[in-house]
PDB file of C-alpha atoms and ligand atoms in Angstrom:
ATOM      1  CA  MET D   1     -75.891 -73.243 -20.337  1.00  0.00           C
ATOM      2  CA  LYS D   2     -74.535 -76.874 -18.655  1.00  0.00           C
ATOM      3  CA  LEU D   3     -74.510 -77.107 -15.249  1.00  0.00           C
ATOM      4  CA  TYR D   4     -72.680 -80.310 -14.313  1.00  0.00           C
ATOM      5  CA  ILE D   5     -73.703 -81.532 -10.768  1.00  0.00           C
ATOM      6  CA  GLY D   6     -73.841 -84.729  -8.796  1.00  0.00           C
ATOM      7  CA  ASN D   7     -76.328 -86.872  -7.337  1.00  0.00           C
ATOM      8  CA  LYS D   8     -79.725 -84.960  -5.772  1.00  0.00           C
ATOM      9  CA  ASN D   9     -79.792 -86.871  -3.208  1.00  0.00           C
ATOM     10  CA  TYR D  10     -76.416 -86.249  -1.407  1.00  0.00           C
ATOM     11  CA  SER D  11     -74.437 -83.430  -3.099  1.00  0.00           C
ATOM     12  CA  SER D  12     -76.218 -80.334  -1.372  1.00  0.00           C
ATOM     13  CA  TRP D  13     -74.132 -77.788  -3.353  1.00  0.00           C
ATOM     14  CA  SER D  14     -75.093 -78.275  -6.535  1.00  0.00           C
ATOM     15  CA  MET D  15     -78.121 -78.204  -5.192  1.00  0.00           C
ATOM     16  CA  ARG D  16     -77.926 -74.847  -4.643  1.00  0.00           C
ATOM     17  CA  PRO D  17     -77.441 -73.626  -8.395  1.00  0.00           C
ATOM     18  CA  TRP D  18     -79.832 -76.026 -10.002  1.00  0.00           C
ATOM     19  CA  VAL D  19     -82.793 -74.387  -7.890  1.00  0.00           C
ATOM     20  CA  LEU D  20     -81.594 -70.686  -8.284  1.00  0.00           C
ATOM     21  CA  MET D  21     -81.895 -71.553 -12.051  1.00  0.00           C
ATOM     22  CA  LYS D  22     -85.064 -73.906 -12.008  1.00  0.00           C
ATOM     23  CA  GLN D  23     -86.847 -71.331  -9.758  1.00  0.00           C
ATOM     24  CA  ALA D  24     -85.980 -68.201 -11.871  1.00  0.00           C
ATOM     25  CA  GLY D  25     -86.534 -70.053 -14.852  1.00  0.00           C
ATOM     26  CA  ILE D  26     -82.675 -69.578 -16.649  1.00  0.00           C
ATOM     27  CA  PRO D  27     -82.762 -72.669 -19.243  1.00  0.00           C
ATOM     28  CA  PHE D  28     -80.082 -75.274 -18.982  1.00  0.00           C
ATOM     29  CA  GLU D  29     -78.796 -78.741 -19.655  1.00  0.00           C
ATOM     30  CA  GLU D  30     -78.359 -80.979 -16.501  1.00  0.00           C
ATOM     31  CA  VAL D  31     -74.914 -82.267 -16.626  1.00  0.00           C
ATOM     32  CA  MET D  32     -75.408 -85.654 -13.844  1.00  0.00           C
ATOM     33  CA  VAL D  33     -71.427 -86.901 -12.766  1.00  0.00           C
ATOM     34  CA  ARG D  34     -72.605 -89.627  -9.784  1.00  0.00           C
ATOM     35  CA  PHE D  35     -70.112 -89.888  -6.980  1.00  0.00           C
ATOM     36  CA  ASP D  36     -68.240 -92.893  -6.895  1.00  0.00           C
ATOM     37  CA  SER D  37     -65.519 -91.714  -4.511  1.00  0.00           C
ATOM     38  CA  PHE D  38     -63.175 -89.372  -4.038  1.00  0.00           C
ATOM     39  CA  GLU D  39     -59.570 -90.742  -4.693  1.00  0.00           C
ATOM     40  CA  ALA D  40     -57.909 -88.960  -7.812  1.00  0.00           C
ATOM     41  CA  GLU D  41     -58.367 -91.538 -10.493  1.00  0.00           C
ATOM     42  CA  SER D  42     -62.184 -91.677  -9.605  1.00  0.00           C
ATOM     43  CA  GLN D  43     -64.408 -91.630 -12.799  1.00  0.00           C
ATOM     44  CA  PHE D  44     -66.193 -89.000 -11.167  1.00  0.00           C
ATOM     45  CA  LYS D  45     -62.576 -86.769 -10.819  1.00  0.00           C
ATOM     46  CA  THR D  46     -61.802 -87.709 -14.378  1.00  0.00           C
ATOM     47  CA  ALA D  47     -65.473 -86.377 -16.002  1.00  0.00           C
ATOM     48  CA  LEU D  48     -65.255 -83.122 -13.612  1.00  0.00           C
ATOM     49  CA  ALA D  49     -61.070 -82.705 -14.894  1.00  0.00           C
ATOM     50  CA  ALA D  50     -62.469 -82.024 -18.780  1.00  0.00           C
ATOM     51  CA  VAL D  51     -64.284 -78.281 -17.084  1.00  0.00           C
ATOM     52  CA  SER D  52     -63.259 -77.139 -14.017  1.00  0.00           C
ATOM     53  CA  PRO D  53     -59.689 -77.376 -12.368  1.00  0.00           C
ATOM     54  CA  VAL D  54     -60.948 -78.071  -8.902  1.00  0.00           C
ATOM     55  CA  GLN D  55     -63.033 -81.299  -9.937  1.00  0.00           C
ATOM     56  CA  LYS D  56     -65.733 -80.542  -7.812  1.00  0.00           C
ATOM     57  CA  VAL D  57     -68.979 -79.932  -8.813  1.00  0.00           C
ATOM     58  CA  PRO D  58     -71.169 -77.790  -9.361  1.00  0.00           C
ATOM     59  CA  VAL D  59     -69.894 -76.369 -13.050  1.00  0.00           C
ATOM     60  CA  LEU D  60     -71.405 -74.054 -14.668  1.00  0.00           C
ATOM     61  CA  VAL D  61     -70.220 -74.374 -18.265  1.00  0.00           C
ATOM     62  CA  ASP D  62     -71.481 -71.130 -20.639  1.00  0.00           C
ATOM     63  CA  GLY D  63     -70.192 -71.346 -23.981  1.00  0.00           C
ATOM     64  CA  GLU D  64     -65.939 -71.378 -23.636  1.00  0.00           C
ATOM     65  CA  LEU D  65     -66.239 -70.710 -20.386  1.00  0.00           C
ATOM     66  CA  ALA D  66     -65.921 -72.824 -17.315  1.00  0.00           C
ATOM     67  CA  VAL D  67     -67.424 -70.987 -14.002  1.00  0.00           C
ATOM     68  CA  TRP D  68     -67.090 -73.328 -10.816  1.00  0.00           C
ATOM     69  CA  ASP D  69     -67.923 -72.988  -6.574  1.00  0.00           C
ATOM     70  CA  THR D  70     -71.453 -71.536  -5.548  1.00  0.00           C
ATOM     71  CA  LEU D  71     -70.799 -68.371  -4.684  1.00  0.00           C
ATOM     72  CA  ALA D  72     -69.031 -67.184  -8.074  1.00  0.00           C
ATOM     73  CA  ILE D  73     -72.201 -68.813  -9.889  1.00  0.00           C
ATOM     74  CA  ALA D  74     -74.530 -67.532  -8.605  1.00  0.00           C
ATOM     75  CA  GLU D  75     -72.923 -63.683  -9.085  1.00  0.00           C
ATOM     76  CA  TYR D  76     -72.072 -64.764 -12.692  1.00  0.00           C
ATOM     77  CA  LEU D  77     -76.049 -66.156 -13.027  1.00  0.00           C
ATOM     78  CA  ALA D  78     -76.899 -62.418 -11.382  1.00  0.00           C
ATOM     79  CA  GLU D  79     -74.887 -60.302 -13.802  1.00  0.00           C
ATOM     80  CA  ARG D  80     -75.828 -61.674 -16.466  1.00  0.00           C
ATOM     81  CA  PHE D  81     -79.621 -62.399 -15.808  1.00  0.00           C
ATOM     82  CA  PRO D  82     -79.540 -58.750 -14.021  1.00  0.00           C
ATOM     83  CA  ASP D  83     -84.175 -59.250 -14.927  1.00  0.00           C
ATOM     84  CA  LYS D  84     -83.929 -61.979 -12.532  1.00  0.00           C
ATOM     85  CA  GLN D  85     -82.836 -60.292  -9.815  1.00  0.00           C
ATOM     86  CA  LEU D  86     -81.098 -62.756  -8.566  1.00  0.00           C
ATOM     87  CA  TRP D  87     -80.432 -60.304  -6.033  1.00  0.00           C
ATOM     88  CA  PRO D  88     -82.649 -58.252  -3.941  1.00  0.00           C
ATOM     89  CA  ALA D  89     -82.611 -54.498  -5.969  1.00  0.00           C
ATOM     90  CA  ASP D  90     -81.892 -52.467  -2.880  1.00  0.00           C
ATOM     91  CA  ARG D  91     -78.715 -51.741  -2.302  1.00  0.00           C
ATOM     92  CA  ALA D  92     -78.086 -52.683   1.590  1.00  0.00           C
ATOM     93  CA  ALA D  93     -80.679 -55.334   1.698  1.00  0.00           C
ATOM     94  CA  ARG D  94     -78.622 -56.885  -0.977  1.00  0.00           C
ATOM     95  CA  ALA D  95     -75.330 -56.012   1.128  1.00  0.00           C
ATOM     96  CA  ARG D  96     -77.009 -58.178   3.327  1.00  0.00           C
ATOM     97  CA  ALA D  97     -78.456 -61.170   1.093  1.00  0.00           C
ATOM     98  CA  ARG D  98     -74.363 -61.702  -0.423  1.00  0.00           C
ATOM     99  CA  SER D  99     -73.268 -61.589   4.190  1.00  0.00           C
ATOM    100  CA  VAL D 100     -75.569 -64.497   4.478  1.00  0.00           C
ATOM    101  CA  CYS D 101     -74.411 -66.762   1.268  1.00  0.00           C
ATOM    102  CA  ALA D 102     -70.704 -65.843   2.604  1.00  0.00           C
ATOM    103  CA  GLU D 103     -72.273 -66.574   6.441  1.00  0.00           C
ATOM    104  CA  MET D 104     -73.026 -69.568   4.310  1.00  0.00           C
ATOM    105  CA  HIS D 105     -70.732 -70.523   2.059  1.00  0.00           C
ATOM    106  CA  ALA D 106     -67.708 -70.673   4.529  1.00  0.00           C
ATOM    107  CA  GLY D 107     -69.539 -71.479   7.819  1.00  0.00           C
ATOM    108  CA  PHE D 108     -71.651 -73.550   9.940  1.00  0.00           C
ATOM    109  CA  GLY D 109     -69.107 -76.835   9.661  1.00  0.00           C
ATOM    110  CA  ALA D 110     -70.804 -78.769  12.949  1.00  0.00           C
ATOM    111  CA  LEU D 111     -73.930 -78.211  11.108  1.00  0.00           C
ATOM    112  CA  ARG D 112     -72.561 -79.495   7.439  1.00  0.00           C
ATOM    113  CA  SER D 113     -70.339 -82.374   8.655  1.00  0.00           C
ATOM    114  CA  HIS D 114     -72.660 -83.606  10.951  1.00  0.00           C
ATOM    115  CA  CYS D 115     -75.743 -83.314   8.888  1.00  0.00           C
ATOM    116  CA  GLY D 116     -75.634 -84.591   5.799  1.00  0.00           C
ATOM    117  CA  MET D 117     -77.370 -83.783   3.710  1.00  0.00           C
ATOM    118  CA  ASN D 118     -79.341 -87.254   2.303  1.00  0.00           C
ATOM    119  CA  LEU D 119     -82.867 -86.028   1.411  1.00  0.00           C
ATOM    120  CA  GLU D 120     -84.179 -89.576   0.865  1.00  0.00           C
ATOM    121  CA  ALA D 121     -84.254 -90.152   5.047  1.00  0.00           C
ATOM    122  CA  HIS D 122     -85.739 -89.641   8.412  1.00  0.00           C
ATOM    123  CA  LEU D 123     -82.936 -89.636  10.599  1.00  0.00           C
ATOM    124  CA  PRO D 124     -84.899 -87.273  14.033  1.00  0.00           C
ATOM    125  CA  GLU D 125     -83.025 -89.450  16.216  1.00  0.00           C
ATOM    126  CA  VAL D 126     -79.740 -88.641  14.984  1.00  0.00           C
ATOM    127  CA  GLY D 127     -81.057 -85.197  14.781  1.00  0.00           C
ATOM    128  CA  ALA D 128     -82.110 -85.781  18.932  1.00  0.00           C
ATOM    129  CA  ARG D 129     -78.585 -86.749  19.736  1.00  0.00           C
ATOM    130  CA  LEU D 130     -76.743 -84.383  18.095  1.00  0.00           C
ATOM    131  CA  MET D 131     -79.189 -81.559  19.509  1.00  0.00           C
ATOM    132  CA  ARG D 132     -78.429 -83.062  23.319  1.00  0.00           C
ATOM    133  CA  ASP D 133     -74.256 -84.002  22.056  1.00  0.00           C
ATOM    134  CA  GLU D 134     -73.390 -81.741  19.072  1.00  0.00           C
ATOM    135  CA  PRO D 135     -73.136 -78.025  21.276  1.00  0.00           C
ATOM    136  CA  GLY D 136     -71.701 -76.609  17.261  1.00  0.00           C
ATOM    137  CA  VAL D 137     -74.715 -78.315  16.183  1.00  0.00           C
ATOM    138  CA  ALA D 138     -77.039 -76.730  18.267  1.00  0.00           C
ATOM    139  CA  ALA D 139     -74.917 -72.764  18.093  1.00  0.00           C
ATOM    140  CA  ASP D 140     -75.168 -73.476  14.460  1.00  0.00           C
ATOM    141  CA  LEU D 141     -79.442 -74.557  14.309  1.00  0.00           C
ATOM    142  CA  GLN D 142     -79.058 -71.674  16.904  1.00  0.00           C
ATOM    143  CA  ARG D 143     -78.022 -68.787  14.003  1.00  0.00           C
ATOM    144  CA  ILE D 144     -79.939 -69.759  11.723  1.00  0.00           C
ATOM    145  CA  VAL D 145     -83.495 -69.584  13.227  1.00  0.00           C
ATOM    146  CA  GLN D 146     -81.611 -65.821  14.189  1.00  0.00           C
ATOM    147  CA  MET D 147     -80.783 -65.449  10.532  1.00  0.00           C
ATOM    148  CA  TRP D 148     -84.494 -66.792   8.914  1.00  0.00           C
ATOM    149  CA  SER D 149     -86.545 -65.029  11.410  1.00  0.00           C
ATOM    150  CA  GLY D 150     -84.398 -61.337  11.256  1.00  0.00           C
ATOM    151  CA  LEU D 151     -84.817 -61.693   7.628  1.00  0.00           C
ATOM    152  CA  LEU D 152     -88.684 -62.191   7.567  1.00  0.00           C
ATOM    153  CA  ALA D 153     -89.312 -59.738  10.009  1.00  0.00           C
ATOM    154  CA  ALA D 154     -87.086 -57.351   8.475  1.00  0.00           C
ATOM    155  CA  HIS D 155     -88.354 -57.745   4.739  1.00  0.00           C
ATOM    156  CA  GLY D 156     -91.893 -59.140   5.191  1.00  0.00           C
ATOM    157  CA  GLY D 157     -91.238 -62.656   3.223  1.00  0.00           C
ATOM    158  CA  PRO D 158     -92.591 -64.954   2.056  1.00  0.00           C
ATOM    159  CA  MET D 159     -88.940 -65.234   0.758  1.00  0.00           C
ATOM    160  CA  LEU D 160     -85.841 -64.108   3.173  1.00  0.00           C
ATOM    161  CA  PHE D 161     -85.723 -61.378   1.614  1.00  0.00           C
ATOM    162  CA  GLY D 162     -89.189 -60.783  -0.222  1.00  0.00           C
ATOM    163  CA  ALA D 163     -89.549 -62.534  -3.516  1.00  0.00           C
ATOM    164  CA  PHE D 164     -87.086 -65.457  -4.137  1.00  0.00           C
ATOM    165  CA  GLY D 165     -83.205 -65.346  -4.752  1.00  0.00           C
ATOM    166  CA  ILE D 166     -79.924 -66.347  -4.522  1.00  0.00           C
ATOM    167  CA  SER D 167     -80.120 -66.315  -0.750  1.00  0.00           C
ATOM    168  CA  ASP D 168     -82.969 -68.717  -0.387  1.00  0.00           C
ATOM    169  CA  ALA D 169     -81.621 -71.493  -3.156  1.00  0.00           C
ATOM    170  CA  TYR D 170     -78.562 -70.845  -0.557  1.00  0.00           C
ATOM    171  CA  TYR D 171     -80.346 -72.150   2.055  1.00  0.00           C
ATOM    172  CA  ALA D 172     -82.376 -74.702   0.405  1.00  0.00           C
ATOM    173  CA  PRO D 173     -80.152 -77.550   1.733  1.00  0.00           C
ATOM    174  CA  VAL D 174     -80.010 -76.212   4.940  1.00  0.00           C
ATOM    175  CA  ALA D 175     -83.939 -76.273   5.404  1.00  0.00           C
ATOM    176  CA  THR D 176     -83.756 -80.201   4.142  1.00  0.00           C
ATOM    177  CA  ARG D 177     -81.307 -80.743   6.865  1.00  0.00           C
ATOM    178  CA  ILE D 178     -84.223 -79.423   9.136  1.00  0.00           C
ATOM    179  CA  ARG D 179     -86.757 -81.890   7.922  1.00  0.00           C
ATOM    180  CA  THR D 180     -84.404 -85.091   7.789  1.00  0.00           C
ATOM    181  CA  TYR D 181     -83.091 -84.334  11.176  1.00  0.00           C
ATOM    182  CA  ALA D 182     -86.235 -82.872  12.718  1.00  0.00           C
ATOM    183  CA  LEU D 183     -83.979 -80.692  13.973  1.00  0.00           C
ATOM    184  CA  PRO D 184     -86.052 -78.106  16.686  1.00  0.00           C
ATOM    185  CA  VAL D 185     -87.166 -74.740  14.876  1.00  0.00           C
ATOM    186  CA  PRO D 186     -89.786 -71.932  15.475  1.00  0.00           C
ATOM    187  CA  PRO D 187     -93.050 -72.125  14.044  1.00  0.00           C
ATOM    188  CA  VAL D 188     -92.047 -68.718  11.701  1.00  0.00           C
ATOM    189  CA  VAL D 189     -88.953 -70.965  10.655  1.00  0.00           C
ATOM    190  CA  ASP D 190     -91.031 -73.918  10.579  1.00  0.00           C
ATOM    191  CA  ALA D 191     -93.287 -72.515   7.798  1.00  0.00           C
ATOM    192  CA  TYR D 192     -90.602 -70.374   6.064  1.00  0.00           C
ATOM    193  CA  ILE D 193     -89.433 -74.013   4.955  1.00  0.00           C
ATOM    194  CA  THR D 194     -92.376 -75.126   4.056  1.00  0.00           C
ATOM    195  CA  ARG D 195     -93.231 -72.317   2.055  1.00  0.00           C
ATOM    196  CA  LEU D 196     -89.843 -73.059   0.639  1.00  0.00           C
ATOM    197  CA  LEU D 197     -89.657 -76.718   0.340  1.00  0.00           C
ATOM    198  CA  ALA D 198     -92.373 -75.920  -1.644  1.00  0.00           C
ATOM    199  CA  LEU D 199     -91.487 -73.964  -4.251  1.00  0.00           C
ATOM    200  CA  PRO D 200     -91.814 -75.478  -7.709  1.00  0.00           C
ATOM    201  CA  GLY D 201     -88.167 -75.552  -8.943  1.00  0.00           C
ATOM    202  CA  ILE D 202     -86.935 -76.784  -5.232  1.00  0.00           C
ATOM    203  CA  LYS D 203     -89.972 -79.457  -4.918  1.00  0.00           C
ATOM    204  CA  ALA D 204     -87.993 -80.539  -8.558  1.00  0.00           C
ATOM    205  CA  TRP D 205     -85.443 -81.204  -7.780  1.00  0.00           C
ATOM    206  CA  ILE D 206     -86.448 -82.585  -3.811  1.00  0.00           C
ATOM    207  CA  ASP D 207     -88.250 -85.307  -6.126  1.00  0.00           C
ATOM    208  CA  GLU D 208     -85.482 -86.269  -9.227  1.00  0.00           C
ATOM    209  CA  ALA D 209     -83.378 -86.968  -5.640  1.00  0.00           C
ATOM    210  CA  LEU D 210     -86.228 -89.442  -4.088  1.00  0.00           C
ATOM    211  CA  GLN D 211     -85.801 -91.098  -7.520  1.00  0.00           C
ATOM    212  CA  GLU D 212     -82.084 -92.375  -7.143  1.00  0.00           C
ATOM    213  CA  HIS D 213     -81.878 -94.609  -5.179  1.00  0.00           C
ATOM    214  CA  ASP D 214     -78.003 -94.088  -4.812  1.00  0.00           C
ATOM    215  CA  PHE D 215     -76.420 -95.784  -1.979  1.00  0.00           C
ATOM    216  CA  ILE D 216     -73.328 -93.964  -0.610  1.00  0.00           C
ATOM    217  CA  PRO D 217     -72.461 -95.265   2.922  1.00  0.00           C
ATOM    218  CA  MET D 218     -72.105 -91.930   5.357  1.00  0.00           C
ATOM    219  CA  ASP D 219     -69.481 -92.368   7.162  1.00  0.00           C
ATOM    220  CA  GLU D 220     -67.181 -89.398   8.373  1.00  0.00           C
ATOM    221  CA  PRO D 221     -64.934 -88.406   5.297  1.00  0.00           C
ATOM    222  CA  TYR D 222     -67.739 -88.963   2.741  1.00  0.00           C
ATOM    223  CA  ARG D 223     -69.920 -87.767   4.182  1.00  0.00           C
ATOM    224  CA  THR D 224     -67.481 -83.811   4.859  1.00  0.00           C
ATOM    225  CA  SER D 225     -67.014 -83.250   1.701  1.00  0.00           C
ATOM    226  CA  ARG D 226     -69.676 -84.299  -0.479  1.00  0.00           C
ATOM    227  CA  ASN D 227     -72.399 -82.052   1.544  1.00  0.00           C
TER     228      ASN D 227
HETATM  229  N1  GSH Z   1     -67.138 -74.075  -2.328  1.00  0.00           N
HETATM  230  C1  GSH Z   1     -67.234 -75.778  -3.597  1.00  0.00           C
HETATM  231  C2  GSH Z   1     -67.733 -76.646  -2.724  1.00  0.00           C
HETATM  232  C3  GSH Z   1     -67.927 -77.957  -3.470  1.00  0.00           C
HETATM  233  C4  GSH Z   1     -68.233 -79.235  -3.166  1.00  0.00           C
HETATM  234  O1  GSH Z   1     -67.339 -79.157  -2.500  1.00  0.00           O
HETATM  235  N2  GSH Z   1     -68.846 -80.183  -3.909  1.00  0.00           N
HETATM  236  C5  GSH Z   1     -68.872 -81.113  -3.621  1.00  0.00           C
HETATM  237  C6  GSH Z   1     -69.712 -81.808  -3.859  1.00  0.00           C
HETATM  238  S1  GSH Z   1     -71.674 -81.201  -2.955  1.00  0.00           S
HETATM  239  C7  GSH Z   1     -67.952 -81.754  -4.239  1.00  0.00           C
HETATM  240  O2  GSH Z   1     -67.576 -81.848  -5.609  1.00  0.00           O
HETATM  241  N3  GSH Z   1     -66.957 -82.956  -3.756  1.00  0.00           N
HETATM  242  C8  GSH Z   1     -66.161 -83.958  -3.990  1.00  0.00           C
HETATM  243  C9  GSH Z   1     -64.736 -84.210  -3.109  1.00  0.00           C
HETATM  244  O3  GSH Z   1     -64.603 -82.785  -2.222  1.00  0.00           O
HETATM  245  O4  GSH Z   1     -63.715 -84.510  -4.382  1.00  0.00           O
HETATM  246  C10 GSH Z   1     -68.966 -74.762  -4.004  1.00  0.00           C
HETATM  247  O5  GSH Z   1     -69.129 -74.038  -3.234  1.00  0.00           O
HETATM  248  O6  GSH Z   1     -69.092 -75.249  -5.201  1.00  0.00           O
END
């Protein structure tokens, strides 16, 4: 299988299936398509046109089949590798895991647009300003804290549903944003973030991101489209 991804420092959607596969021990070949611009004629779009009708990363290519969009990729991997238990085995827990992933997929707009993923940056002053001036960011963070604390209490940790799975991969780029922007979280959530970011599959992505040094200006249109 091949996984097409964008720059590791910036591409939060690419991070999710990459860390999922790495951490679960699913072998794949990475194809990096660096962001240049999002113009229709950009190299980024041209490189992706061969594999995806929507020309966005991530794309998973398995033989003749291309699967695009993170949620579809996660579901495909869960079906193809049932022994990896990427979703919780329990039906109710699985439904809840799907709910929180769908919530991430479709929501958290304020956090995503104001706190673009930028792994090499440390922006506590931006985080403090956003917590003060952007109620949407504070509300998104509050929901994250409520969700993670509730799941950790219900399933006993160390990951959201006990063992590592799709939900943890889905929220990994949120955990990195909380760190980058020094967003305030209670100790139970802080400890989960520490455990999550220390997983070998997630640490590998972050370490490789820190080697990239590709500077992309963080202006609004780039930031919202990319993250
Ligand atoms: N819903 C898509 C979002 C994918 C996405 O927006 N990817 C960004 C990079 S993180 C991208 O390729 N942006 C290029 C563009 O918008 O033209 C998914 O879950 O995979």
